[in-house]
Short mmCIF file of C-alpha atoms in Angstrom, two decimals:
data_model
loop_
_atom_site.label_atom_id
_atom_site.label_comp_id
_atom_site.label_asym_id
_atom_site.label_seq_id
_atom_site.Cartn_x
_atom_site.Cartn_y
_atom_site.Cartn_z
CA UNK A 1 -97.47 331.42 -1.02
CA UNK A 2 -95.16 328.57 -1.97
CA UNK A 3 -91.43 329.30 -2.02
CA UNK A 4 -89.58 328.36 -5.21
CA UNK A 5 -85.91 329.25 -4.79
CA UNK A 6 -84.00 329.11 -8.06
CA UNK A 7 -80.63 329.62 -6.39
CA UNK A 8 -77.70 327.34 -5.55
CA UNK A 9 -77.18 328.92 -2.12
CA UNK A 10 -80.53 329.51 -0.39
CA UNK A 11 -80.37 328.45 3.26
CA UNK A 12 -82.64 325.38 3.15
CA UNK A 13 -83.25 324.39 -0.46
CA UNK A 14 -80.48 325.92 -2.54
CA UNK A 15 -79.72 323.90 -5.65
CA UNK A 16 -82.72 321.58 -5.36
CA UNK A 17 -84.25 322.84 -8.63
CA UNK A 18 -81.26 323.29 -10.95
CA UNK A 19 -83.24 323.20 -14.22
CA UNK A 20 -86.49 324.81 -15.37
CA UNK A 21 -88.01 321.34 -15.71
CA UNK A 22 -87.21 320.51 -12.06
CA UNK A 23 -88.61 323.85 -10.96
CA UNK A 24 -91.79 323.23 -12.97
CA UNK A 25 -92.31 319.88 -11.24
CA UNK A 26 -91.97 321.54 -7.85
CA UNK A 27 -94.31 324.35 -8.90
CA UNK A 28 -96.97 321.84 -9.98
CA UNK A 29 -96.59 319.91 -6.73
CA UNK A 30 -97.04 323.03 -4.59
CA UNK A 31 -100.13 324.08 -6.55
CA UNK A 32 -101.58 320.57 -6.18
CA UNK A 33 -100.94 320.83 -2.42
CA UNK A 34 -102.93 324.04 -2.18
CA UNK A 35 -100.61 326.96 -2.88
CA UNK A 36 -102.50 330.02 -4.12
CA UNK A 37 -99.40 331.68 -5.52
CA UNK A 38 -95.73 330.88 -6.05
CA UNK A 39 -92.78 333.09 -5.16
CA UNK A 40 -89.85 332.68 -7.57
CA UNK A 41 -86.45 333.93 -6.40
CA UNK A 42 -83.14 334.08 -8.22
CA UNK A 43 -81.11 335.95 -5.56
CA UNK A 44 -80.54 334.41 -2.15
CA UNK A 45 -81.22 336.87 0.69
CA UNK A 46 -80.03 334.67 3.56
CA UNK A 47 -77.52 336.24 5.97
CA UNK A 48 -74.09 336.30 4.37
CA UNK A 49 -75.31 335.53 0.85
CA UNK A 50 -73.26 336.69 -2.13
CA UNK A 51 -75.15 339.05 -4.41
CA UNK A 52 -75.27 338.42 -8.15
CA UNK A 53 -76.06 340.95 -10.85
CA UNK A 54 -79.42 341.54 -12.48
CA UNK A 55 -78.51 339.63 -15.64
CA UNK A 56 -77.67 336.46 -13.72
CA UNK A 57 -80.78 336.81 -11.58
CA UNK A 58 -82.93 337.07 -14.72
CA UNK A 59 -81.16 334.09 -16.26
CA UNK A 60 -82.30 332.02 -13.27
CA UNK A 61 -85.86 333.36 -13.04
CA UNK A 62 -87.16 334.06 -16.55
CA UNK A 63 -86.89 330.52 -18.01
CA UNK A 64 -88.85 329.10 -15.08
CA UNK A 65 -91.42 331.89 -15.16
CA UNK A 66 -91.94 331.41 -18.89
CA UNK A 67 -92.18 327.63 -18.56
CA UNK A 68 -94.79 327.82 -15.80
CA UNK A 69 -96.78 330.33 -17.80
CA UNK A 70 -96.57 328.21 -20.96
CA UNK A 71 -97.59 325.07 -19.11
CA UNK A 72 -100.70 326.84 -17.82
CA UNK A 73 -102.09 327.20 -21.33
CA UNK A 74 -103.45 330.22 -23.16
CA UNK A 75 -106.63 330.54 -21.12
CA UNK A 76 -105.01 332.54 -18.33
CA UNK A 77 -105.13 329.68 -15.84
CA UNK A 78 -102.36 328.56 -13.56
CA UNK A 79 -101.04 329.96 -10.30
CA UNK A 80 -100.35 333.57 -9.49
CA UNK A 81 -96.62 334.15 -9.79
CA UNK A 82 -94.63 336.44 -7.53
CA UNK A 83 -91.03 337.47 -8.16
CA UNK A 84 -88.77 337.81 -5.13
CA UNK A 85 -86.45 340.64 -6.15
CA UNK A 86 -85.25 344.06 -5.02
CA UNK A 87 -83.99 345.10 -8.48
CA UNK A 88 -86.03 347.27 -10.84
CA UNK A 89 -84.73 345.68 -14.08
CA UNK A 90 -85.60 342.19 -12.83
CA UNK A 91 -89.05 343.28 -11.72
CA UNK A 92 -89.75 345.00 -15.05
CA UNK A 93 -88.63 342.04 -17.17
CA UNK A 94 -90.53 339.52 -15.04
CA UNK A 95 -93.75 341.52 -15.06
CA UNK A 96 -93.47 341.95 -18.83
CA UNK A 97 -93.07 338.16 -19.09
CA UNK A 98 -96.26 337.52 -17.15
CA UNK A 99 -95.47 337.70 -13.43
CA UNK A 100 -98.31 339.00 -11.24
CA UNK A 101 -96.68 340.20 -7.99
CA UNK A 102 -93.37 341.68 -6.86
CA UNK A 103 -91.99 340.66 -3.44
CA UNK A 104 -89.24 343.10 -2.40
CA UNK A 105 -87.28 342.19 0.73
CA UNK A 106 -85.84 345.70 0.83
CA UNK A 107 -89.16 347.53 0.64
CA UNK A 108 -87.81 349.81 -2.08
CA UNK A 109 -84.57 350.72 -0.26
CA UNK A 110 -82.07 348.86 -2.41
CA UNK A 111 -83.35 350.07 -5.79
CA UNK A 112 -85.96 352.84 -5.52
CA UNK A 113 -86.61 352.49 -9.25
CA UNK A 114 -88.58 349.33 -8.48
CA UNK A 115 -91.36 351.55 -7.09
CA UNK A 116 -91.88 353.18 -10.48
CA UNK A 117 -91.97 349.75 -12.12
CA UNK A 118 -94.62 348.55 -9.69
CA UNK A 119 -96.62 351.74 -10.23
CA UNK A 120 -96.45 351.33 -14.00
CA UNK A 121 -97.66 347.73 -13.96
CA UNK A 122 -100.19 348.25 -11.17
CA UNK A 123 -99.32 344.91 -9.58
CA UNK A 124 -99.45 343.84 -5.92
CA UNK A 125 -96.23 344.79 -4.14
CA UNK A 126 -95.00 343.05 -1.01
CA UNK A 127 -93.12 345.70 0.94
CA UNK A 128 -90.94 343.97 3.51
CA UNK A 129 -89.18 345.46 6.50
CA UNK A 130 -85.43 344.96 6.58
CA UNK A 131 -82.24 346.84 7.29
CA UNK A 132 -78.97 346.72 5.40
CA UNK A 133 -78.26 343.79 3.10
CA UNK A 134 -77.39 340.11 3.46
CA UNK A 135 -73.93 340.86 4.81
CA UNK A 136 -74.78 343.73 7.15
CA UNK A 137 -78.28 343.02 8.47
CA UNK A 138 -77.29 340.93 11.51
CA UNK A 139 -75.33 343.91 12.85
CA UNK A 140 -78.35 346.20 12.51
CA UNK A 141 -80.72 344.26 14.79
CA UNK A 142 -81.05 346.97 17.45
CA UNK A 143 -84.49 348.19 18.59
CA UNK A 144 -85.92 349.86 21.66
CA UNK A 145 -89.42 348.66 20.65
CA UNK A 146 -89.25 346.32 17.67
CA UNK A 147 -92.98 346.35 16.87
CA UNK A 148 -93.25 350.15 16.98
CA UNK A 149 -90.05 350.68 15.00
CA UNK A 150 -90.95 348.13 12.33
CA UNK A 151 -94.36 349.79 11.99
CA UNK A 152 -92.80 353.25 11.61
CA UNK A 153 -90.24 352.05 9.06
CA UNK A 154 -92.93 350.27 7.05
CA UNK A 155 -95.05 353.44 7.10
CA UNK A 156 -92.12 355.49 5.79
CA UNK A 157 -91.46 352.94 3.06
CA UNK A 158 -95.16 352.99 2.14
CA UNK A 159 -95.09 356.78 1.88
CA UNK A 160 -92.15 356.53 -0.52
CA UNK A 161 -94.04 353.98 -2.61
CA UNK A 162 -97.15 356.17 -2.75
CA UNK A 163 -95.02 359.17 -3.74
CA UNK A 164 -93.68 357.09 -6.65
CA UNK A 165 -97.20 356.43 -7.90
CA UNK A 166 -97.96 353.08 -6.27
CA UNK A 167 -101.59 352.86 -5.15
CA UNK A 168 -102.48 352.06 -1.57
CA UNK A 169 -104.39 348.96 -2.65
CA UNK A 170 -101.25 347.50 -4.24
CA UNK A 171 -99.32 347.39 -0.96
CA UNK A 172 -98.87 344.31 1.22
CA UNK A 173 -96.78 344.54 4.37
CA UNK A 174 -94.26 341.94 5.53
CA UNK A 175 -92.59 342.47 8.95
CA UNK A 176 -89.46 340.68 7.71
CA UNK A 177 -88.99 337.90 10.23
CA UNK A 178 -85.30 337.04 10.39
CA UNK A 179 -84.12 340.16 8.57
CA UNK A 180 -82.11 342.33 10.98
CA UNK A 181 -83.91 340.71 13.92
CA UNK A 182 -82.75 338.50 16.76
CA UNK A 183 -84.77 335.55 18.00
CA UNK A 184 -86.27 337.78 20.70
CA UNK A 185 -87.20 340.42 18.12
CA UNK A 186 -88.94 337.84 15.95
CA UNK A 187 -90.95 336.50 18.89
CA UNK A 188 -91.97 340.03 19.89
CA UNK A 189 -93.10 340.76 16.34
CA UNK A 190 -95.19 337.60 16.30
CA UNK A 191 -96.89 338.76 19.48
CA UNK A 192 -97.50 342.20 17.94
CA UNK A 193 -98.58 341.36 14.39
CA UNK A 194 -102.10 342.63 15.10
CA UNK A 195 -100.65 346.09 15.76
CA UNK A 196 -99.17 346.09 12.25
CA UNK A 197 -102.37 344.74 10.70
CA UNK A 198 -104.35 347.62 12.23
CA UNK A 199 -102.61 350.01 9.81
CA UNK A 200 -104.93 348.58 7.16
CA UNK A 201 -102.50 346.85 4.81
CA UNK A 202 -102.76 343.11 4.08
CA UNK A 203 -100.04 341.26 5.99
CA UNK A 204 -97.69 338.61 4.61
CA UNK A 205 -95.63 336.58 7.08
CA UNK A 206 -92.69 334.39 6.02
CA UNK A 207 -91.40 332.27 8.93
CA UNK A 208 -90.62 329.12 6.98
CA UNK A 209 -87.70 327.09 8.39
CA UNK A 210 -86.00 330.23 9.68
CA UNK A 211 -83.07 330.46 12.06
CA UNK A 212 -85.08 331.80 15.01
CA UNK A 213 -87.26 328.66 14.92
CA UNK A 214 -84.11 326.57 15.01
CA UNK A 215 -82.85 328.59 17.98
CA UNK A 216 -86.05 328.05 19.98
CA UNK A 217 -86.24 324.34 19.14
CA UNK A 218 -82.48 323.65 19.22
CA UNK A 219 -82.86 322.33 15.67
CA UNK A 220 -79.93 323.16 13.37
CA UNK A 221 -81.47 321.48 10.30
CA UNK A 222 -83.70 323.96 8.40
CA UNK A 223 -85.78 321.22 6.76
CA UNK A 224 -86.57 319.73 10.19
CA UNK A 225 -88.26 322.94 11.41
CA UNK A 226 -91.67 322.17 9.88
CA UNK A 227 -93.68 321.97 13.09
CA UNK A 228 -92.08 325.07 14.51
CA UNK A 229 -93.04 326.79 11.27
CA UNK A 230 -96.60 325.50 11.62
CA UNK A 231 -96.83 326.91 15.15
CA UNK A 232 -95.65 330.31 13.95
CA UNK A 233 -98.14 330.24 11.07
CA UNK A 234 -100.98 329.46 13.49
CA UNK A 235 -100.00 332.44 15.64
CA UNK A 236 -99.75 334.67 12.56
CA UNK A 237 -103.28 333.76 11.46
CA UNK A 238 -104.74 334.55 14.87
CA UNK A 239 -102.99 337.93 14.68
CA UNK A 240 -104.51 338.76 11.29
CA UNK A 241 -101.98 337.56 8.71
CA UNK A 242 -103.41 337.26 5.20
CA UNK A 243 -100.61 335.41 3.36
CA UNK A 244 -98.16 332.77 4.62
CA UNK A 245 -94.93 332.30 2.66
CA UNK A 246 -93.72 328.71 3.18
CA UNK A 247 -91.66 325.89 1.70
CA UNK A 248 -93.81 323.01 3.02
CA UNK A 249 -97.14 323.78 1.40
CA UNK A 250 -99.27 320.72 2.19
CA UNK A 251 -98.91 320.66 6.00
CA UNK A 252 -99.17 324.44 6.30
CA UNK A 253 -102.34 324.47 4.17
CA UNK A 254 -103.82 321.99 6.65
CA UNK A 255 -102.61 324.10 9.57
CA UNK A 256 -104.07 327.27 8.08
CA UNK A 257 -107.45 325.72 7.32
CA UNK A 258 -107.73 324.31 10.83
CA UNK A 259 -106.78 327.58 12.53
CA UNK A 260 -109.14 329.50 10.24
CA UNK A 261 -111.99 327.18 11.24
CA UNK A 262 -111.25 327.62 14.94
CA UNK A 263 -110.93 331.40 14.72
CA UNK A 264 -114.13 331.76 12.69
CA UNK A 265 -116.16 329.57 15.02
CA UNK A 266 -114.91 331.00 18.33
CA UNK A 267 -117.56 333.11 20.09
CA UNK A 268 -116.49 336.29 21.90
CA UNK A 269 -115.47 335.59 25.47
CA UNK A 270 -117.76 337.52 27.84
CA UNK A 271 -116.32 339.88 30.43
CA UNK A 272 -115.90 338.36 33.86
CA UNK A 273 -118.09 339.46 36.75
CA UNK A 274 -116.73 341.04 39.88
CA UNK A 275 -113.88 343.30 40.92
CA UNK A 276 -111.17 341.15 39.25
CA UNK A 277 -112.60 341.65 35.76
CA UNK A 278 -110.20 343.47 33.42
CA UNK A 279 -111.26 347.00 32.59
CA UNK A 280 -113.48 346.85 29.52
CA UNK A 281 -113.62 343.05 29.59
CA UNK A 282 -111.78 340.97 27.00
CA UNK A 283 -112.50 339.13 23.79
CA UNK A 284 -111.10 336.11 22.03
CA UNK A 285 -111.16 338.17 18.84
CA UNK A 286 -109.41 341.26 20.22
#
């Protein structure tokens, strides 16, 4: 999933695509580099971001969505298009204009009406874990067991979506790296992604250029965090992630293909002989 931020204030690429034509060029480049779908966002969700209203968000997103769709021709070709929004009116208008997915960083918390929209259109719905909003989330990063609590909160959000008419096969989970999580929380989640994947929902992971990577690498420049992002993506794949949401498509496509090849070709590791063998043995694919 290639990130296409249509905002002036996103943390690493705000203002880089100020016109629909510029956004279309970036969209074409990401598709040429191997993106399977594009995620268009008109509202920055970085910590401390100022929220705009639905009308302004649509004014940023719809022209680009319509231009990408028009440039794909009438044969239904072109990339899958996801809309990064937590607002029901934005989701409804974008889906009516030809968007394919909705990616909701609030998992239905901010505007529960978005669940009915997703149910009506029957589209894939990325349900992300988060707490609070852009201004309050950093103060809500408190967990006794971050993996278990994220799993429970995602399950509750999924139950709300199903109660609103969303089908199980529409749901995609996102653990929400960087959203109401410290660096230590993010690292623990990356170690425990397989526990989330065992719940049976496809898993989307979005680590691209994020603050916790900068903290580990002592790298304050978001655009210089590519190789840290690649390392996180490799870990996510080995833990069962299905979709990677990234800014730097070409190098992460290469990373993903290489890790996929290694994981697919790795034989199970046999249990060791003798009294020091772990109970039940162990497996490279466990």
